[in-house]
Coordinates of C-alpha atoms in Angstrom, one line a residue:
Chain M
M1 CA 13.7 20.8 7.4
S2 CA 17.1 22.3 7.2
L3 CA 20.0 20.2 8.8
R4 CA 22.9 21.4 10.8
L5 CA 25.9 19.4 9.4
G6 CA 28.6 22.2 9.5
A7 CA 31.8 21.1 8.0
Y8 CA 30.2 17.3 7.0
E9 CA 28.3 16.0 4.0
S10 CA 25.5 13.4 4.5
V11 CA 25.4 10.0 2.7
I12 CA 22.4 7.9 2.6
G13 CA 21.6 4.2 1.0
L14 CA 18.1 2.7 1.5
E15 CA 16.9 -1.0 1.7
V16 CA 13.4 -1.7 1.1
H17 CA 11.4 -4.9 1.9
A18 CA 8.5 -5.3 -0.3
E19 CA 6.1 -7.8 0.4
L20 CA 4.6 -9.2 -2.5
L21 CA 0.7 -9.5 -3.4
T22 CA 1.0 -13.4 -4.2
A23 CA -1.9 -15.5 -2.9
S24 CA 0.4 -18.2 -1.6
K25 CA 3.7 -17.8 0.3
I26 CA 6.7 -18.2 -1.5
F27 CA 7.8 -22.0 -1.0
C28 CA 4.4 -23.6 0.1
G29 CA 0.7 -23.4 -0.6
C30 CA -0.3 -21.5 2.5
S31 CA -2.1 -18.4 2.1
A32 CA -0.1 -15.4 2.1
A33 CA -3.1 -13.0 3.3
F34 CA -2.3 -10.4 6.2
G35 CA -4.7 -10.6 9.4
A36 CA -5.9 -13.9 9.8
P37 CA -6.1 -15.7 13.3
P38 CA -2.7 -16.6 14.9
N39 CA -0.8 -19.7 13.0
Q40 CA -4.1 -20.2 10.8
H41 CA -1.6 -19.9 7.7
T42 CA 1.2 -22.2 8.7
C43 CA 2.2 -25.9 7.2
S44 CA 4.9 -28.1 7.8
V45 CA 7.3 -25.9 5.0
C46 CA 6.4 -22.7 6.9
L47 CA 7.0 -23.8 10.2
G48 CA 10.4 -25.4 9.3
M49 CA 9.9 -29.4 10.4
P50 CA 12.7 -31.2 9.5
G51 CA 12.3 -33.0 6.1
M52 CA 10.1 -30.9 4.2
L53 CA 11.3 -29.3 1.1
P54 CA 10.3 -25.9 -0.3
V55 CA 9.1 -25.7 -3.6
L56 CA 9.2 -22.2 -5.8
N57 CA 6.0 -20.1 -6.2
R58 CA 6.4 -19.0 -10.0
R59 CA 4.5 -15.7 -9.3
V60 CA 7.2 -14.5 -7.1
V61 CA 10.0 -14.8 -10.0
E62 CA 7.5 -12.9 -12.4
F63 CA 6.9 -10.3 -9.8
A64 CA 10.9 -10.4 -9.2
V65 CA 11.5 -9.8 -12.9
R66 CA 8.6 -7.3 -13.4
A67 CA 10.3 -5.1 -10.6
G68 CA 13.8 -5.7 -12.2
L69 CA 12.6 -4.7 -15.9
A70 CA 10.7 -1.3 -14.5
T71 CA 13.4 -0.2 -12.5
H72 CA 16.1 -1.2 -15.4
C73 CA 17.9 -3.7 -13.9
R74 CA 19.8 -6.7 -15.5
I75 CA 17.7 -9.8 -14.9
A76 CA 20.2 -12.5 -14.3
P77 CA 19.7 -15.6 -16.4
V78 CA 20.7 -17.9 -13.5
S79 CA 20.3 -16.6 -9.9
R80 CA 21.1 -18.8 -6.9
W81 CA 19.5 -19.2 -3.4
A82 CA 21.2 -18.9 0.0
R83 CA 20.6 -19.5 3.5
K84 CA 21.5 -16.9 5.8
N85 CA 21.5 -18.2 9.1
Y86 CA 21.2 -16.9 12.6
F87 CA 18.7 -17.9 15.6
Y88 CA 15.7 -16.0 16.4
P89 CA 12.4 -17.2 17.8
D90 CA 10.5 -15.7 14.7
L91 CA 13.1 -17.9 12.3
C92 CA 11.9 -21.3 12.6
K93 CA 14.1 -23.4 10.3
G94 CA 17.4 -21.2 11.9
Y95 CA 17.9 -19.7 8.4
Q96 CA 16.2 -17.7 6.6
I97 CA 15.8 -18.6 2.3
S98 CA 17.3 -15.6 0.4
Q99 CA 19.8 -14.5 -2.5
Y100 CA 23.3 -13.6 -1.6
E101 CA 25.6 -13.9 -4.5
L102 CA 23.8 -13.8 -8.1
P103 CA 20.4 -12.4 -7.0
I104 CA 18.0 -12.1 -9.7
C105 CA 17.9 -8.1 -10.5
E106 CA 21.4 -6.2 -10.1
A107 CA 22.4 -2.8 -11.5
G108 CA 19.2 -0.6 -12.1
W109 CA 18.1 2.7 -11.4
I110 CA 15.0 5.4 -10.7
D111 CA 14.7 8.7 -11.5
V112 CA 13.3 10.3 -8.0
P113 CA 11.4 13.6 -9.1
L114 CA 12.9 16.3 -6.6
E115 CA 11.9 20.4 -6.9
G116 CA 15.4 20.9 -8.7
G117 CA 14.3 18.4 -11.1
A118 CA 14.7 14.5 -11.0
K119 CA 17.6 12.9 -9.7
R120 CA 18.9 9.3 -10.7
V121 CA 19.5 7.0 -7.7
R122 CA 21.1 3.6 -8.9
L123 CA 19.9 0.2 -7.2
T124 CA 22.3 -2.3 -6.5
R125 CA 20.3 -5.3 -6.5
I126 CA 17.0 -6.7 -6.1
H127 CA 16.4 -9.9 -4.5
M128 CA 13.6 -12.5 -3.6
E129 CA 13.4 -14.0 -0.1
E130 CA 11.0 -15.3 2.3
D131 CA 9.5 -12.8 5.8
T132 CA 9.8 -14.3 9.1
G133 CA 7.2 -15.2 11.7
K134 CA 6.3 -12.5 14.3
N135 CA 7.0 -11.9 18.0
I136 CA 4.4 -10.8 20.1
H137 CA 5.9 -9.4 23.3
D138 CA 4.3 -8.3 26.5
A139 CA 1.3 -10.0 26.0
H140 CA 2.4 -13.0 28.3
G141 CA 3.9 -12.5 31.6
G142 CA 6.6 -15.1 31.3
G143 CA 7.4 -15.3 27.7
S144 CA 7.0 -14.1 24.2
L145 CA 4.7 -15.2 21.7
V146 CA 5.2 -16.2 18.0
D147 CA 2.7 -16.6 15.5
F148 CA 4.2 -18.1 11.8
N149 CA 1.4 -16.4 9.4
R150 CA 4.1 -14.3 8.1
S151 CA 6.7 -16.8 8.0
G152 CA 7.2 -17.6 4.1
V153 CA 5.5 -14.6 2.7
P154 CA 7.2 -13.5 -0.5
L155 CA 9.6 -10.4 0.0
L156 CA 11.5 -8.3 -2.5
E157 CA 14.6 -6.8 -1.1
I158 CA 15.5 -3.4 -2.8
V159 CA 18.8 -2.1 -2.3
S160 CA 19.7 1.5 -3.4
E161 CA 23.2 2.8 -4.0
P162 CA 24.7 5.2 -1.3
D163 CA 23.2 7.9 -3.8
L164 CA 21.1 10.1 -1.4
T165 CA 22.1 13.2 0.0
W166 CA 19.1 14.5 2.2
P167 CA 16.5 13.5 4.1
A168 CA 13.7 15.0 1.6
E169 CA 15.6 12.7 -1.2
A170 CA 15.1 9.3 1.0
G171 CA 11.4 10.2 1.4
A172 CA 11.1 11.0 -2.4
Y173 CA 12.9 7.8 -3.6
L174 CA 10.7 6.0 -1.3
R175 CA 7.6 7.5 -2.5
T176 CA 8.7 7.2 -6.2
L177 CA 9.9 3.6 -5.7
R178 CA 6.0 2.9 -3.8
S179 CA 4.5 3.9 -6.8
I180 CA 6.4 1.8 -8.8
L181 CA 5.9 -1.3 -7.3
Q182 CA 1.9 -0.2 -6.8
Y183 CA 1.5 0.5 -10.7
L184 CA 3.3 -3.2 -11.0
Q185 CA 0.5 -4.3 -8.8
I186 CA 3.3 -6.6 -7.1
C187 CA 3.0 -5.2 -3.5
D188 CA 0.4 -2.8 -2.0
G189 CA 2.8 -0.2 -0.4
N190 CA 1.2 -0.3 3.1
M191 CA 4.1 0.8 5.5
E192 CA 1.9 1.2 8.7
E193 CA 1.0 -2.9 8.1
G194 CA 4.5 -3.6 7.3
S195 CA 4.3 -4.6 3.7
F196 CA 6.7 -1.8 2.5
R197 CA 9.7 -1.7 5.4
C198 CA 12.4 0.7 4.8
D199 CA 16.1 1.0 6.8
A200 CA 18.3 3.1 6.4
N201 CA 22.3 3.8 6.1
C202 CA 23.4 6.9 7.0
S203 CA 27.1 8.2 7.4
V204 CA 28.8 11.4 7.3
R205 CA 32.2 12.6 6.2
P206 CA 34.1 16.0 6.0
R207 CA 32.8 17.9 2.7
G208 CA 34.7 17.0 -0.5
A209 CA 36.3 13.9 1.1
T210 CA 35.6 10.6 -1.1
A211 CA 36.0 7.8 1.6
L212 CA 32.8 6.9 3.4
G213 CA 32.3 7.9 6.5
T214 CA 31.1 5.0 9.6
K215 CA 27.6 3.5 8.6
V216 CA 24.8 3.5 10.9
E217 CA 21.9 1.5 9.9
I218 CA 18.5 3.1 11.6
K219 CA 15.5 0.7 11.6
N220 CA 11.9 0.9 12.7
M221 CA 10.5 3.5 10.7
N222 CA 6.9 3.0 9.7
S223 CA 5.8 6.2 7.6
F224 CA 7.7 8.0 5.3
R225 CA 7.6 11.1 7.5
A226 CA 9.2 8.8 10.0
V227 CA 12.1 7.8 7.9
E228 CA 12.8 11.4 7.0
R229 CA 12.7 12.3 10.6
A230 CA 14.8 9.6 12.1
I231 CA 17.4 10.1 8.8
A232 CA 17.8 14.2 9.9
Y233 CA 18.2 13.2 13.4
E234 CA 20.7 10.6 12.9
L235 CA 22.9 13.0 10.7
E236 CA 22.8 15.6 13.0
R237 CA 23.9 12.9 15.9
Q238 CA 26.9 11.7 14.2
V239 CA 28.2 15.3 13.3
R240 CA 27.6 16.5 16.8
V241 CA 29.9 13.1 18.1
L242 CA 32.4 13.8 15.6
E243 CA 32.6 17.5 16.4
E244 CA 33.1 16.7 20.3
G245 CA 36.1 14.7 19.1
G246 CA 34.5 11.5 19.4
T247 CA 34.2 8.5 17.2
L248 CA 31.4 6.7 15.6
V249 CA 30.9 2.9 15.9
Q250 CA 29.1 0.9 12.7
E251 CA 25.8 -0.5 14.6
T252 CA 22.4 -0.4 14.2
R253 CA 20.1 1.6 15.6
L254 CA 16.4 2.0 16.0
W255 CA 14.0 4.9 15.7
D256 CA 11.8 6.0 18.7
P257 CA 8.6 7.8 17.2
D258 CA 7.9 9.1 20.4
R259 CA 11.1 10.4 22.0
E260 CA 12.0 11.2 18.2
E261 CA 15.7 9.7 18.8
T262 CA 17.7 6.8 17.6
R263 CA 18.8 4.5 20.0
P264 CA 21.3 2.0 19.8
M265 CA 19.8 -1.7 19.3
R266 CA 21.0 -4.1 22.2
S267 CA 24.1 -6.0 20.9
K268 CA 22.7 -9.5 21.4
E269 CA 23.2 -9.7 17.7
S270 CA 26.8 -8.3 17.5
A271 CA 28.0 -11.7 16.1
H272 CA 26.5 -10.5 12.9
D273 CA 27.9 -14.1 10.9
Y274 CA 25.2 -15.2 8.6
R275 CA 27.2 -18.1 7.3
Y276 CA 26.1 -17.6 3.9
F277 CA 25.7 -20.8 1.5
P278 CA 24.1 -21.9 -1.3
D279 CA 20.4 -23.6 -0.3
P280 CA 21.1 -27.2 -1.0
D281 CA 16.9 -27.9 -1.2
L282 CA 16.9 -25.3 -4.2
P283 CA 18.7 -26.0 -7.4
P284 CA 19.7 -22.4 -9.1
L285 CA 17.0 -20.6 -11.0
A286 CA 17.5 -20.4 -14.7
L287 CA 15.4 -18.1 -16.4
P288 CA 15.2 -18.6 -19.8
A289 CA 15.0 -15.1 -22.2
S290 CA 11.6 -16.0 -23.4
F291 CA 10.2 -15.7 -19.5
V292 CA 11.8 -12.4 -19.3
E293 CA 10.4 -11.5 -22.6
D294 CA 6.8 -12.3 -21.4
V295 CA 7.0 -10.6 -18.8
R296 CA 8.2 -7.4 -20.3
R297 CA 5.2 -7.8 -23.0
T298 CA 3.0 -7.4 -19.9
L299 CA 4.2 -4.3 -18.2
P300 CA 1.5 -1.7 -17.4
E301 CA 2.7 2.1 -18.4
L302 CA 4.7 3.3 -15.8
P303 CA 4.5 6.6 -13.4
D304 CA 7.3 8.6 -15.4
A305 CA 5.9 7.6 -18.7
R306 CA 2.0 8.3 -17.6
R307 CA 3.0 11.7 -15.8
A308 CA 4.8 12.5 -19.3
R309 CA 1.7 11.5 -21.4
F310 CA -0.8 13.3 -19.2
V311 CA 1.5 16.7 -19.8
S312 CA 2.1 16.2 -23.5
A313 CA -1.3 14.5 -24.8
L314 CA -3.7 15.8 -22.6
G315 CA -2.5 19.4 -22.0
L316 CA -1.7 19.1 -18.0
P317 CA 0.0 21.5 -15.9
D318 CA 3.2 19.3 -14.4
Y319 CA 1.6 19.8 -11.0
D320 CA -1.6 18.1 -12.1
A321 CA 0.2 15.1 -13.9
E322 CA 2.4 14.4 -10.8
V323 CA -0.7 14.5 -8.4
L324 CA -2.9 12.7 -10.7
T325 CA -0.2 10.0 -11.5
A326 CA 1.1 9.3 -8.3
R327 CA -1.3 6.5 -7.5
R328 CA -2.2 3.9 -10.3
D329 CA -5.7 3.9 -9.4
L330 CA -6.1 7.4 -9.1
A331 CA -4.8 7.7 -12.6
D332 CA -7.0 5.2 -13.9
Y333 CA -9.9 7.0 -12.3
F334 CA -8.9 10.3 -13.9
E335 CA -8.4 8.5 -17.3
A336 CA -12.1 7.5 -16.8
V337 CA -13.4 10.6 -16.4
V338 CA -11.7 11.8 -19.4
A339 CA -13.2 9.3 -21.3
A340 CA -16.4 10.0 -20.3
H341 CA -16.0 13.9 -21.5
P342 CA -12.6 15.1 -23.6
N343 CA -12.0 17.9 -21.0
A344 CA -9.0 16.8 -19.4
K345 CA -8.4 20.2 -17.4
A346 CA -11.9 20.3 -16.0
A347 CA -11.5 16.7 -15.1
S348 CA -8.4 17.2 -13.3
N349 CA -9.5 20.1 -11.5
W350 CA -12.6 18.0 -10.2
V351 CA -10.4 14.8 -9.2
M352 CA -7.7 16.9 -7.6
G353 CA -10.3 18.8 -5.4
D354 CA -13.5 17.5 -4.5
I355 CA -12.5 13.9 -5.1
L356 CA -9.6 13.6 -3.4
R357 CA -10.6 15.7 -0.3
L358 CA -13.5 12.9 -0.3
V359 CA -11.0 10.5 -0.6
R360 CA -8.9 11.4 2.3
E361 CA -12.2 12.5 4.6
Q362 CA -13.4 9.1 4.0
R363 CA -10.2 7.5 4.3
L364 CA -11.0 5.7 1.0
D365 CA -7.3 5.6 0.1
D366 CA -6.6 3.3 3.2
A367 CA -7.3 0.3 0.9
P368 CA -4.3 -0.5 -1.2
T369 CA -6.3 -0.1 -4.2
I370 CA -9.2 2.4 -4.5
T371 CA -12.4 0.8 -5.8
R372 CA -15.2 2.9 -3.8
W373 CA -15.2 6.4 -5.4
P374 CA -17.6 9.1 -4.2
V375 CA -18.7 9.1 -7.6
T376 CA -18.4 7.2 -10.5
A377 CA -16.0 8.5 -13.3
A378 CA -19.0 8.0 -16.0
H379 CA -21.2 10.4 -13.8
L380 CA -18.6 12.9 -13.2
G381 CA -17.5 12.9 -16.8
A382 CA -21.3 13.3 -17.4
L383 CA -21.2 16.2 -14.7
I384 CA -18.4 18.2 -16.4
A385 CA -20.3 17.8 -19.9
L386 CA -23.5 19.2 -18.7
I387 CA -21.4 22.4 -17.5
D388 CA -19.4 22.4 -20.7
G389 CA -22.5 22.0 -23.1
G390 CA -24.0 25.3 -21.0
T391 CA -26.9 23.1 -19.3
I392 CA -25.8 23.9 -15.9
S393 CA -23.3 26.6 -14.2
G394 CA -20.1 25.8 -12.6
K395 CA -22.0 26.7 -9.0
I396 CA -24.9 25.0 -9.8
A397 CA -22.8 21.7 -10.6
K398 CA -21.6 22.0 -6.6
T399 CA -25.1 21.8 -5.9
V400 CA -25.6 18.6 -8.4
F401 CA -22.5 17.0 -7.3
E402 CA -23.6 16.9 -3.5
D403 CA -26.8 15.1 -4.6
M404 CA -24.6 12.6 -6.6
L405 CA -22.9 11.6 -3.6
G406 CA -26.0 11.2 -1.6
S407 CA -28.3 9.8 -4.1
G408 CA -26.0 7.7 -6.5
D409 CA -28.3 9.3 -9.2
A410 CA -26.8 10.4 -12.8
P411 CA -26.2 14.2 -13.1
A412 CA -28.8 14.7 -15.5
E413 CA -31.3 13.1 -13.6
I414 CA -30.7 15.2 -10.7
V415 CA -31.0 18.5 -12.7
E416 CA -34.3 17.4 -14.5
R417 CA -35.5 15.9 -11.0
R418 CA -34.8 19.5 -8.9
G419 CA -35.0 21.8 -12.1
L420 CA -31.8 22.8 -12.1
V421 CA -31.3 24.0 -15.7
Q422 CA -29.4 26.9 -16.4
V423 CA -31.4 29.9 -17.4
S424 CA -30.1 31.6 -20.4
D425 CA -33.1 33.1 -21.8
E426 CA -32.6 36.8 -21.2
G427 CA -36.1 37.8 -20.3
P428 CA -36.4 35.8 -17.1
I429 CA -32.9 37.3 -16.4
V430 CA -33.5 40.8 -16.9
A431 CA -36.6 40.7 -15.3
A432 CA -34.9 39.5 -12.2
I433 CA -32.4 42.2 -12.9
D434 CA -35.0 44.8 -12.9
R435 CA -36.2 43.4 -9.4
V436 CA -33.0 43.8 -7.9
L437 CA -32.0 47.2 -9.0
A438 CA -35.4 48.6 -8.1
A439 CA -35.3 47.3 -4.3
N440 CA -31.6 48.7 -4.1
A441 CA -32.0 52.5 -5.6
T442 CA -29.6 53.7 -3.2
K443 CA -26.8 51.0 -4.2
V444 CA -27.3 51.8 -7.6
E445 CA -26.6 55.5 -7.0
E446 CA -23.2 54.7 -5.2
Y447 CA -22.1 52.1 -8.0
R448 CA -23.3 55.2 -10.6
G449 CA -21.0 57.3 -8.3
G450 CA -17.9 55.2 -8.6
K451 CA -18.1 52.3 -6.2
D452 CA -17.5 49.6 -8.7
K453 CA -16.9 47.0 -6.3
L454 CA -21.0 47.2 -5.7
F455 CA -21.1 44.9 -9.0
G456 CA -20.4 41.9 -7.3
F457 CA -23.1 42.4 -4.8
F458 CA -25.4 43.1 -7.8
V459 CA -24.7 39.8 -9.4
G460 CA -25.0 37.7 -6.2
Q461 CA -28.5 39.4 -5.5
V462 CA -29.3 38.2 -9.0
M463 CA -28.4 34.8 -9.0
K464 CA -30.0 34.5 -5.6
A465 CA -33.0 35.8 -7.2
T466 CA -33.0 33.4 -10.1
G467 CA -32.3 30.4 -7.3
G468 CA -28.6 30.3 -8.8
K469 CA -30.0 29.3 -12.1
A470 CA -29.1 32.1 -14.4
N471 CA -26.1 31.9 -16.9
P472 CA -23.6 33.9 -15.0
G473 CA -21.9 34.9 -17.8
L474 CA -25.0 36.6 -19.2
V475 CA -25.6 38.2 -15.7
N476 CA -22.6 39.9 -15.8
D477 CA -23.2 41.2 -19.3
L478 CA -26.7 42.4 -19.0
L479 CA -26.1 43.9 -15.4
K480 CA -23.4 46.0 -17.0
R481 CA -25.8 47.3 -19.5
K482 CA -28.5 48.1 -17.2
L483 CA -25.9 49.6 -15.2
A484 CA -24.5 51.6 -17.3
G485 CA -27.7 53.0 -17.5
Chain O
M1 CA 46.4 -23.4 10.3
K2 CA 46.0 -23.8 14.4
L3 CA 42.4 -23.2 15.4
S4 CA 42.2 -21.2 18.6
V5 CA 40.1 -22.2 21.3
D6 CA 38.2 -18.7 20.9
R7 CA 37.8 -19.5 17.7
I8 CA 35.7 -22.7 18.4
R9 CA 33.9 -20.8 21.1
H10 CA 32.5 -18.3 18.5
V11 CA 31.6 -20.8 16.0
A12 CA 29.9 -22.8 18.9
L13 CA 28.0 -19.7 19.9
L14 CA 26.8 -19.0 16.2
A15 CA 25.3 -22.4 16.2
R16 CA 23.7 -22.8 19.7
L17 CA 26.3 -25.4 21.0
A18 CA 27.0 -25.8 24.5
L19 CA 30.5 -27.3 24.4
T20 CA 32.6 -28.5 28.0
P21 CA 36.0 -27.5 27.6
E22 CA 37.3 -30.8 26.8
E23 CA 35.2 -31.0 24.1
E24 CA 36.2 -27.6 23.0
R25 CA 39.9 -28.9 22.7
E26 CA 38.6 -31.9 21.1
L27 CA 36.8 -30.1 18.2
A28 CA 39.6 -27.9 17.4
A29 CA 41.9 -31.0 16.8
T30 CA 39.2 -32.6 14.7
L31 CA 38.3 -29.2 12.6
D32 CA 41.6 -28.8 12.2
Q33 CA 42.3 -31.9 10.2
I34 CA 39.1 -31.0 8.3
L35 CA 40.4 -27.6 7.4
A36 CA 43.5 -29.0 6.4
H37 CA 42.0 -31.2 4.1
M38 CA 40.2 -28.5 2.5
D39 CA 43.3 -26.7 2.2
T40 CA 44.4 -30.0 0.0
L41 CA 41.6 -29.5 -2.0
S42 CA 41.9 -25.6 -2.6
R43 CA 45.6 -26.4 -4.3
L44 CA 43.5 -27.8 -7.2
D45 CA 43.4 -25.0 -10.7
T46 CA 39.6 -24.6 -10.7
T47 CA 40.1 -21.2 -12.7
D48 CA 37.5 -22.4 -15.7
V49 CA 35.2 -24.5 -13.4
E50 CA 32.2 -22.8 -12.8
P51 CA 31.3 -23.0 -8.5
T52 CA 28.7 -25.6 -7.7
A53 CA 25.8 -24.5 -6.1
H54 CA 23.6 -27.7 -6.5
V55 CA 24.6 -30.9 -7.5
A56 CA 21.4 -32.4 -9.3
A57 CA 21.1 -30.6 -13.0
V58 CA 17.5 -30.2 -12.6
E59 CA 15.1 -27.6 -14.2
T60 CA 13.9 -25.5 -11.7
P61 CA 10.8 -26.8 -10.3
W62 CA 8.0 -24.2 -9.1
R63 CA 4.2 -24.4 -8.7
D64 CA 1.3 -22.4 -9.3
D65 CA 0.4 -19.2 -7.1
V66 CA -2.6 -21.6 -5.5
V67 CA -3.5 -21.5 -2.0
T68 CA -3.8 -25.5 -1.3
N69 CA -2.8 -26.0 2.5
A70 CA -5.9 -25.7 4.5
P71 CA -5.6 -24.4 8.2
D72 CA -4.7 -27.3 10.3
T73 CA -3.6 -25.0 13.5
A74 CA -4.3 -27.9 16.2
A75 CA -2.1 -30.3 14.5
L76 CA 0.7 -28.1 13.5
L77 CA 0.9 -26.9 17.3
A78 CA 0.5 -30.5 18.9
N79 CA 4.2 -30.5 18.9
A80 CA 4.7 -27.5 20.5
P81 CA 6.8 -27.5 23.6
A82 CA 4.9 -24.5 25.0
R83 CA 1.8 -22.7 23.7
D84 CA -0.5 -20.1 24.6
D85 CA -3.8 -20.9 22.9
D86 CA -3.0 -20.7 19.0
L87 CA 0.4 -19.0 19.5
F88 CA 4.1 -20.5 20.2
L89 CA 5.3 -19.8 23.5
V90 CA 9.1 -18.9 23.7
P91 CA 11.4 -17.8 26.5
K92 CA 10.9 -13.7 26.8
I93 CA 12.6 -12.1 23.9
I94 CA 14.5 -8.9 25.3
D95 CA 14.7 -6.0 22.9

């Protein structure tokens, strides 16, 4: 999409809230699972009853350190918990336990792949905090309803520097960050369910200026597409206001996906004064170097490294490597196919083609991790092996593949059961060619008279006559010879 | 430093306290004294002192990531001033 920014340039920074895939909440032993009946996953701690004390979930710290190491952050040997104070019905204690001064991770970066090459985007910080409950509006005539199942679910807040310029860059940054979190298996990255949420800080300034313009925060975007459209709308709005001689106010605006515009949020929260102070219920978090090193040893291969390896060690084109490593489960599946039969390019073609098409059609990728594949990696590897070994043609392989989808049988069994073994004996092929040429004498004359395009017709007829089982290379050779006369 | 009544009203709003004009004047005077005392403390040279985040020198206590709480929604909702089935009912929130 092209932006009309006239004499202005844009500056974008993003804040991501990622829900962590822990079994229990950050400060109590309640389940952190999504989708339970209202207030089932609550206790006196996450309901903020007086006198209750929070006890930190160790895995939350492990996950935060994993995220920090994967994004080249400095891990703080000592970090602190802070109370962020405000009143809202979904915040039962009147404060959110978060980190303010001394967050657990600082000063990192990620490389974001863009069309013209990678762009390095700096991360200001990553900190841990608890999620709030959920308000339900409009369900009850006289009031609003509150479900605290989400209260106390662990979150990472990941804040970028204002290093992004275009909406598409913001989208690419979010996809890269989400992929990293998914590789680390610490967040499922589901934007619709709210486990990966993004707020965008946008401003514009005269081209070439160094000072930042007035910053506007946009919220309420629940897809990558919405983030890009909301930022584009907002940047153009800001330029319009300035060009018309107006002034911008620092404010929070909500994206309205139906009307495709941002609107100022009610200023009930205008008195933004969170009065952060160290939480007396939680001592500072001291991390021994050995803790960080233990986490470092468990880090998986990250998307960048895996993409590079797919190109260098497996000889895949950049594009294939990019598509296959976008999701960890997809890359794992692809590697399992290659392990079953070492033909990486063929495996890539099948996975990027038929497999991904079916995954999308059957919405298998709605699950955080795809576990049900249309066919198993072992079977797909075996199918490619049958093609490479000359047992079946690529065309017959499509038939076998369709059968595999329905029957779940191994490809060799299907070939056996349906008699699909490729015919590579010259005898039956020559016989079929003779029959086809005899039945199409006129066309043979036309071909010999210079109508080369008819060659494809003859190939098709011969394949049809052999039930598609003839070796296509052999058919080509023999046909040419016969037609030459 | 003299605290204005406006300032008192702002702090009271943040803490959701409803104060009478009399209480506002009284609190302005009391808070003034407290802040004056803080000013006295601020004169101490703390250049080489680590800011205190917590008074107890304890190791970070933590727990394993295990679900230990069984649902007890009925008991937990029993104290709710208002409810609708298993949801807390609050005055209408206008967004």
